[in-house]
Amino acid sequence: MSLEKVCIIGSGNWGSAIAKIVGTNTAAHSDQFEPIVRQWVYEEQIDGRNLTDIINTEHENVKYLKGIKLPENVVAIPDVVKACEGASLVVFVVPHQFLKGVCEKMKGHLAPNARAISLIKGLEITAEGTRLFSEEITRILDIPCAALSGANIANEVAMEKFCESTIGCQNMEDGMVFKKLFNTPYFRISVIQDHVGVQLCGALKNVVAVGAGLSDGLGHGSNTKAAIIRLGLMEMRKFGQTFFGDAVQTETFFESCGAADLITTCNGGRNRKVAEAFVQTGKPIEQLEEELLNGQKLQGTLTAQEVNEFLSARSMQKEFPLFNTVYRIIYEGLSPEAITAEI
């Protein structure tokens, strides 16, 4: 049996935390994986040095995951084609707005038996409909694609603080291969077949987290945030049942990718942080994103905008009052106080 050749596409905060896990596991399971993990790293200059050179000599992503050592078998490569050449397992962890362009460059360069897994939280939502990022990867590269999502704040994972995550994979045999690639004593993986629900939760929880941040900015307490989390989980489930039907299982919302991720994002994620600052400073979301996120992108406000466009095309905004209120506060000048008054 030939060994699986692993490639990671992306190297931000989350991508670097995952590289630590994947590098460690490929070395530990040398009977199944090639030891070298190639990671595509978008080249940047850090104090006059290439970021890839820093990672390959100092084994640390000093921009996005400072202070965390990466395994020496993780090799940073600035050319995405060279990074993915012949890969049989491809881990996608790039900002979703870059996914299509990256996949187009990768076409024709993967192993014939290649499978992918998306760690990109979210999905593409337009007035016309929805598209999962796993579907986009499959469409362009013509390979099967699973999804991983959970209550996984990158810095905590990198520091080996215990958490769980969920893999959604239609082919359970492939799902178990991915479990071996990611599972550790501190990063516990469960595998289910509902890859649609896993990704849906990863998108919609960010909208709820914006609502939680607005509540924090107003100085409301734990009771208020608990109500927002509960109402948000209900709207997430309703969205899945209404627009995806039997493709989304109710049980998925009680996996790490559902309730657990929602809770942790509403308490500690970037969407909560920026929404809190939005209330406290009065600055535009775009300015706060630039000031507070060190080059990372905010997903919750964009998803709120996309969900509103999708629901508006179907005249269904009032059926999702929390999603609708978050959108109106961020983009239409509605008072932040509406986060409790109108949900």
Tab-separated table of C-alpha atoms in Angstrom:
chain	number	residue	atom	x	y	z
A	1	MET	CA	0.000	0.000	0.000
A	2	SER	CA	1.422	3.355	-1.016
A	3	LEU	CA	1.790	5.976	1.680
A	4	GLU	CA	-0.528	8.971	1.794
A	5	LYS	CA	1.170	12.207	0.768
A	6	VAL	CA	-0.249	15.138	2.760
A	7	CYS	CA	-0.451	18.761	1.703
A	8	ILE	CA	-1.865	21.700	3.679
A	9	ILE	CA	-3.205	24.636	1.675
A	10	GLY	CA	-3.042	27.724	3.894
A	11	SER	CA	-0.920	28.969	6.768
A	12	GLY	CA	-2.783	31.485	8.873
A	13	ASN	CA	-3.516	31.129	12.582
A	14	TRP	CA	-5.701	28.013	12.169
A	15	GLY	CA	-3.639	26.570	9.341
A	16	SER	CA	-0.502	26.765	11.457
A	17	ALA	CA	-2.172	25.139	14.468
A	18	ILE	CA	-3.362	22.321	12.204
A	19	ALA	CA	0.114	21.954	10.696
A	20	LYS	CA	1.444	21.194	14.169
A	21	ILE	CA	-1.087	18.370	14.589
A	22	VAL	CA	-0.732	16.974	11.074
A	23	GLY	CA	3.063	17.063	11.171
A	24	THR	CA	3.101	15.217	14.488
A	25	ASN	CA	0.596	12.574	13.355
A	26	THR	CA	2.210	11.835	9.993
A	27	ALA	CA	5.514	11.217	11.765
A	28	ALA	CA	3.804	8.997	14.347
A	29	HIS	CA	1.969	6.917	11.714
A	30	SER	CA	4.797	6.301	9.251
A	31	ASP	CA	3.089	3.103	8.109
A	32	GLN	CA	0.297	5.163	6.521
A	33	PHE	CA	1.636	8.658	5.812
A	34	GLU	CA	4.750	10.027	4.174
A	35	PRO	CA	6.619	11.926	6.898
A	36	ILE	CA	7.068	15.193	4.990
A	37	VAL	CA	4.042	17.498	5.080
A	38	ARG	CA	4.136	20.237	2.479
A	39	GLN	CA	2.349	23.440	3.438
A	40	TRP	CA	1.519	26.159	0.960
A	41	VAL	CA	2.396	29.458	2.611
A	42	TYR	CA	1.489	32.778	1.030
A	43	GLU	CA	4.838	34.531	0.880
A	44	GLU	CA	5.219	37.617	3.043
A	45	GLN	CA	8.171	39.699	4.191
A	46	ILE	CA	8.796	39.720	7.946
A	47	ASP	CA	11.609	42.075	8.965
A	48	GLY	CA	13.181	41.667	5.547
A	49	ARG	CA	12.971	37.853	5.498
A	50	ASN	CA	10.667	35.506	3.620
A	51	LEU	CA	8.067	33.968	5.899
A	52	THR	CA	8.674	30.557	4.298
A	53	ASP	CA	12.387	30.775	5.118
A	54	ILE	CA	11.594	31.622	8.730
A	55	ILE	CA	9.210	28.661	9.033
A	56	ASN	CA	11.697	26.253	7.455
A	57	THR	CA	14.661	27.340	9.589
A	58	GLU	CA	13.048	28.327	12.883
A	59	HIS	CA	9.962	26.075	12.601
A	60	GLU	CA	7.606	28.811	13.709
A	61	ASN	CA	5.030	30.953	11.900
A	62	VAL	CA	6.119	34.170	13.576
A	63	LYS	CA	3.301	36.222	12.058
A	64	TYR	CA	0.223	34.081	12.625
A	65	LEU	CA	1.162	31.684	15.450
A	66	LYS	CA	4.045	33.257	17.325
A	67	GLY	CA	5.587	31.234	20.119
A	68	ILE	CA	4.442	27.805	18.861
A	69	LYS	CA	7.002	25.419	17.412
A	70	LEU	CA	5.998	23.453	14.327
A	71	PRO	CA	7.266	19.932	13.644
A	72	GLU	CA	10.410	19.885	11.533
A	73	ASN	CA	8.736	17.651	8.941
A	74	VAL	CA	6.352	20.499	7.987
A	75	VAL	CA	7.934	22.236	4.985
A	76	ALA	CA	6.696	25.666	3.896
A	77	ILE	CA	6.472	26.164	0.122
A	78	PRO	CA	5.471	29.487	-1.494
A	79	ASP	CA	4.350	27.936	-4.812
A	80	VAL	CA	0.950	26.246	-4.476
A	81	VAL	CA	1.566	23.960	-7.476
A	82	LYS	CA	4.828	22.628	-6.020
A	83	ALA	CA	3.210	22.264	-2.623
A	84	CYS	CA	0.345	20.099	-3.871
A	85	GLU	CA	2.206	18.057	-6.512
A	86	GLY	CA	1.229	14.401	-6.160
A	87	ALA	CA	-0.651	14.914	-2.895
A	88	SER	CA	-3.235	12.281	-1.983
A	89	LEU	CA	-4.647	14.059	1.097
A	90	VAL	CA	-5.231	17.801	0.772
A	91	VAL	CA	-6.171	19.927	3.775
A	92	PHE	CA	-7.773	23.246	2.813
A	93	VAL	CA	-7.533	26.014	5.407
A	94	VAL	CA	-7.486	29.276	3.436
A	95	PRO	CA	-9.826	32.283	3.624
A	96	HIS	CA	-12.807	31.287	1.505
A	97	GLN	CA	-12.505	34.250	-0.859
A	98	PHE	CA	-9.223	32.778	-2.171
A	99	LEU	CA	-10.443	29.190	-2.525
A	100	LYS	CA	-11.543	29.236	-6.162
A	101	GLY	CA	-8.349	30.819	-7.462
A	102	VAL	CA	-6.138	28.450	-5.491
A	103	CYS	CA	-8.065	25.374	-6.661
A	104	GLU	CA	-7.829	26.469	-10.296
A	105	LYS	CA	-4.022	26.549	-9.971
A	106	MET	CA	-3.992	23.074	-8.412
A	107	LYS	CA	-5.947	21.368	-11.200
A	108	GLY	CA	-4.103	18.411	-12.704
A	109	HIS	CA	-1.342	18.310	-10.084
A	110	LEU	CA	-2.800	15.991	-7.429
A	111	ALA	CA	-2.487	12.214	-7.085
A	112	PRO	CA	-5.104	10.159	-8.994
A	113	ASN	CA	-6.621	8.949	-5.701
A	114	ALA	CA	-6.602	12.384	-4.035
A	115	ARG	CA	-9.178	13.263	-1.378
A	116	ALA	CA	-9.612	16.613	0.310
A	117	ILE	CA	-10.945	17.977	3.561
A	118	SER	CA	-12.114	21.540	4.093
A	119	LEU	CA	-11.358	23.301	7.375
A	120	ILE	CA	-12.857	26.511	5.979
A	121	LYS	CA	-15.736	27.519	8.190
A	122	GLY	CA	-18.699	28.764	6.263
A	123	LEU	CA	-20.415	28.377	2.933
A	124	GLU	CA	-21.151	30.582	-0.045
A	125	ILE	CA	-24.627	32.095	0.189
A	126	THR	CA	-26.169	34.238	-2.556
A	127	ALA	CA	-29.682	35.273	-3.540
A	128	GLU	CA	-29.748	32.322	-5.960
A	129	GLY	CA	-28.812	29.674	-3.420
A	130	THR	CA	-26.013	28.151	-1.358
A	131	ARG	CA	-22.801	26.329	-2.151
A	132	LEU	CA	-20.658	24.425	0.327
A	133	PHE	CA	-16.918	24.997	0.088
A	134	SER	CA	-16.474	21.226	-0.095
A	135	GLU	CA	-18.688	21.287	-3.201
A	136	GLU	CA	-16.546	24.040	-4.731
A	137	ILE	CA	-13.406	21.974	-4.140
A	138	THR	CA	-15.044	18.878	-5.645
A	139	ARG	CA	-16.373	20.836	-8.631
A	140	ILE	CA	-13.005	22.321	-9.580
A	141	LEU	CA	-10.645	19.478	-8.679
A	142	ASP	CA	-13.009	16.524	-9.291
A	143	ILE	CA	-12.089	14.849	-5.995
A	144	PRO	CA	-14.223	13.954	-2.958
A	145	CYS	CA	-14.093	16.470	-0.114
A	146	ALA	CA	-14.953	16.077	3.567
A	147	ALA	CA	-15.237	18.855	6.169
A	148	LEU	CA	-13.885	19.448	9.679
A	149	SER	CA	-15.364	21.938	12.125
A	150	GLY	CA	-15.657	22.292	15.867
A	151	ALA	CA	-15.099	24.399	18.972
A	152	ASN	CA	-11.516	25.046	17.975
A	153	ILE	CA	-9.967	28.406	18.787
A	154	ALA	CA	-6.612	28.103	17.045
A	155	ASN	CA	-4.348	29.412	19.812
A	156	GLU	CA	-5.886	27.038	22.362
A	157	VAL	CA	-5.478	24.084	20.012
A	158	ALA	CA	-1.859	25.070	19.392
A	159	MET	CA	-1.247	25.160	23.162
A	160	GLU	CA	-2.732	21.640	23.393
A	161	LYS	CA	-5.735	22.597	25.490
A	162	PHE	CA	-8.293	19.816	25.208
A	163	CYS	CA	-11.119	20.213	22.690
A	164	GLU	CA	-13.197	18.237	20.231
A	165	SER	CA	-13.870	18.548	16.526
A	166	THR	CA	-16.214	16.920	14.021
A	167	ILE	CA	-15.400	15.468	10.607
A	168	GLY	CA	-18.282	15.157	8.162
A	169	CYS	CA	-17.457	12.672	5.420
A	170	GLN	CA	-19.824	10.761	3.149
A	171	ASN	CA	-17.301	7.925	2.782
A	172	MET	CA	-16.670	6.670	6.315
A	173	GLU	CA	-13.506	4.832	5.247
A	174	ASP	CA	-11.988	8.127	4.098
A	175	GLY	CA	-13.342	9.706	7.269
A	176	MET	CA	-11.305	7.314	9.395
A	177	VAL	CA	-8.152	8.147	7.422
A	178	PHE	CA	-8.722	11.817	8.171
A	179	LYS	CA	-9.393	10.962	11.817
A	180	LYS	CA	-5.952	9.352	12.056
A	181	LEU	CA	-4.465	12.462	10.459
A	182	PHE	CA	-6.010	14.844	13.016
A	183	ASN	CA	-6.894	12.958	16.201
A	184	THR	CA	-4.691	13.525	19.264
A	185	PRO	CA	-5.223	13.151	23.031
A	186	TYR	CA	-5.994	16.896	23.189
A	187	PHE	CA	-7.806	17.221	19.836
A	188	ARG	CA	-10.501	14.554	19.888
A	189	ILE	CA	-12.156	13.774	16.558
A	190	SER	CA	-15.576	12.262	15.873
A	191	VAL	CA	-16.648	11.243	12.363
A	192	ILE	CA	-20.189	11.569	11.015
A	193	GLN	CA	-21.612	11.424	7.486
A	194	ASP	CA	-23.434	14.782	7.620
A	195	HIS	CA	-20.807	16.903	5.831
A	196	VAL	CA	-23.521	19.432	4.931
A	197	GLY	CA	-24.551	20.067	8.539
A	198	VAL	CA	-20.932	20.328	9.682
A	199	GLN	CA	-20.306	23.171	7.236
A	200	LEU	CA	-23.649	24.866	7.794
A	201	CYS	CA	-22.967	25.103	11.528
A	202	GLY	CA	-19.515	26.522	10.844
A	203	ALA	CA	-21.031	29.351	8.797
A	204	LEU	CA	-24.106	30.373	10.731
A	205	LYS	CA	-22.547	30.310	14.206
A	206	ASN	CA	-20.466	33.331	13.202
A	207	VAL	CA	-23.606	35.420	12.700
A	208	VAL	CA	-24.802	34.476	16.179
A	209	ALA	CA	-21.366	35.375	17.567
A	210	VAL	CA	-21.735	38.879	16.148
A	211	GLY	CA	-24.989	39.139	18.066
A	212	ALA	CA	-23.221	37.968	21.233
A	213	GLY	CA	-20.520	40.580	20.723
A	214	LEU	CA	-23.087	43.332	20.287
A	215	SER	CA	-24.629	42.231	23.584
A	216	ASP	CA	-21.215	42.330	25.291
A	217	GLY	CA	-20.561	45.779	23.895
A	218	LEU	CA	-23.777	46.991	25.449
A	219	GLY	CA	-22.755	45.554	28.810
A	220	HIS	CA	-25.470	42.930	29.012
A	221	GLY	CA	-24.734	39.900	31.168
A	222	SER	CA	-24.498	36.152	30.925
A	223	ASN	CA	-28.258	35.657	30.878
A	224	THR	CA	-28.600	37.782	27.757
A	225	LYS	CA	-25.795	36.000	25.964
A	226	ALA	CA	-27.287	32.606	26.860
A	227	ALA	CA	-30.584	33.706	25.317
A	228	ILE	CA	-28.825	34.837	22.141
A	229	ILE	CA	-26.954	31.523	21.915
A	230	ARG	CA	-30.159	29.512	22.382
A	231	LEU	CA	-32.125	31.553	19.849
A	232	GLY	CA	-29.193	31.400	17.468
A	233	LEU	CA	-28.971	27.620	17.674
A	234	MET	CA	-32.695	27.390	16.938
A	235	GLU	CA	-32.329	29.605	13.856
A	236	MET	CA	-29.309	27.607	12.678
A	237	ARG	CA	-31.304	24.387	12.886
A	238	LYS	CA	-34.354	25.979	11.233
A	239	PHE	CA	-32.198	27.270	8.352
A	240	GLY	CA	-30.763	23.788	7.809
A	241	GLN	CA	-34.143	22.045	7.924
A	242	THR	CA	-35.832	24.646	5.714
A	243	PHE	CA	-33.264	24.873	2.940
A	244	PHE	CA	-31.371	21.545	3.074
A	245	GLY	CA	-34.073	19.138	4.291
A	246	ASP	CA	-32.919	15.619	5.119
A	247	ALA	CA	-29.332	16.426	4.077
A	248	VAL	CA	-28.875	18.002	7.516
A	249	GLN	CA	-29.365	15.861	10.620
A	250	THR	CA	-30.669	17.379	13.879
A	251	GLU	CA	-28.040	15.425	15.835
A	252	THR	CA	-25.284	17.358	14.054
A	253	PHE	CA	-26.220	20.523	15.944
A	254	PHE	CA	-25.243	18.767	19.179
A	255	GLU	CA	-21.812	17.743	17.902
A	256	SER	CA	-18.718	19.854	18.511
A	257	CYS	CA	-19.312	21.534	15.147
A	258	GLY	CA	-22.717	22.728	16.395
A	259	ALA	CA	-23.533	23.690	19.981
A	260	ALA	CA	-19.944	23.550	21.261
A	261	ASP	CA	-18.531	25.711	18.467
A	262	LEU	CA	-21.402	28.156	18.869
A	263	ILE	CA	-20.737	28.539	22.600
A	264	THR	CA	-16.988	29.043	22.283
A	265	THR	CA	-17.317	31.466	19.364
A	266	CYS	CA	-19.860	33.555	21.252
A	267	ASN	CA	-17.485	33.727	24.210
A	268	GLY	CA	-14.049	34.073	22.652
A	269	GLY	CA	-13.921	34.340	18.858
A	270	ARG	CA	-12.937	37.192	16.572
A	271	ASN	CA	-16.524	37.876	15.483
A	272	ARG	CA	-17.566	38.485	19.081
A	273	LYS	CA	-14.501	40.664	19.705
A	274	VAL	CA	-15.012	42.930	16.709
A	275	ALA	CA	-18.771	43.255	17.266
A	276	GLU	CA	-18.132	44.326	20.863
A	277	ALA	CA	-15.697	46.982	19.622
A	278	PHE	CA	-18.265	48.079	17.014
A	279	VAL	CA	-20.637	49.078	19.816
A	280	GLN	CA	-17.986	50.570	22.084
A	281	THR	CA	-16.099	52.630	19.472
A	282	GLY	CA	-18.680	53.412	16.800
A	283	LYS	CA	-16.059	52.647	14.141
A	284	PRO	CA	-17.014	50.895	10.882
A	285	ILE	CA	-16.618	47.104	10.830
A	286	GLU	CA	-14.049	47.298	8.002
A	287	GLN	CA	-11.817	49.616	10.052
A	288	LEU	CA	-12.048	47.423	13.137
A	289	GLU	CA	-11.207	44.327	11.102
A	290	GLU	CA	-8.019	46.016	9.939
A	291	GLU	CA	-7.099	47.283	13.392
A	292	LEU	CA	-7.856	44.178	15.457
A	293	LEU	CA	-7.313	41.046	13.364
A	294	ASN	CA	-3.674	41.150	12.218
A	295	GLY	CA	-4.543	40.444	8.588
A	296	GLN	CA	-7.219	37.829	9.293
A	297	LYS	CA	-10.713	38.165	7.863
A	298	LEU	CA	-14.019	38.540	9.674
A	299	GLN	CA	-16.606	35.967	8.617
A	300	GLY	CA	-19.681	36.737	10.730
A	301	THR	CA	-20.608	40.096	9.238
A	302	LEU	CA	-20.068	38.864	5.673
A	303	THR	CA	-22.189	35.786	6.341
A	304	ALA	CA	-24.902	37.984	7.897
A	305	GLN	CA	-24.944	40.000	4.678
A	306	GLU	CA	-25.114	36.877	2.508
A	307	VAL	CA	-27.848	35.285	4.635
A	308	ASN	CA	-29.893	38.483	4.418
A	309	GLU	CA	-29.585	38.528	0.642
A	310	PHE	CA	-30.636	34.879	0.497
A	311	LEU	CA	-33.623	35.362	2.828
A	312	SER	CA	-34.686	38.642	1.189
A	313	ALA	CA	-34.944	36.917	-2.184
A	314	ARG	CA	-37.450	34.569	-0.542
A	315	SER	CA	-39.201	37.219	1.633
A	316	MET	CA	-38.272	35.228	4.731
A	317	GLN	CA	-36.254	37.695	6.848
A	318	LYS	CA	-38.916	37.842	9.569
A	319	GLU	CA	-38.737	34.074	10.047
A	320	PHE	CA	-35.125	34.465	11.231
A	321	PRO	CA	-35.289	37.477	13.576
A	322	LEU	CA	-31.801	37.126	15.096
A	323	PHE	CA	-30.052	36.828	11.738
A	324	ASN	CA	-32.111	39.744	10.425
A	325	THR	CA	-31.416	41.970	13.435
A	326	VAL	CA	-27.658	41.373	13.326
A	327	TYR	CA	-27.621	42.354	9.656
A	328	ARG	CA	-29.628	45.528	10.210
A	329	ILE	CA	-27.447	46.665	13.116
A	330	ILE	CA	-24.194	46.188	11.201
A	331	TYR	CA	-25.282	47.423	7.776
A	332	GLU	CA	-28.429	49.537	8.115
A	333	GLY	CA	-27.723	51.685	11.158
A	334	LEU	CA	-30.232	49.997	13.458
A	335	SER	CA	-29.445	50.671	17.128
A	336	PRO	CA	-27.384	47.902	18.793
A	337	GLU	CA	-30.068	47.863	21.508
A	338	ALA	CA	-32.234	46.019	18.984
A	339	ILE	CA	-30.186	42.875	19.649
A	340	THR	CA	-32.530	42.232	22.573
A	341	ALA	CA	-35.536	44.313	21.580
A	342	GLU	CA	-36.195	42.692	18.202
A	343	ILE	CA	-35.292	39.012	18.578
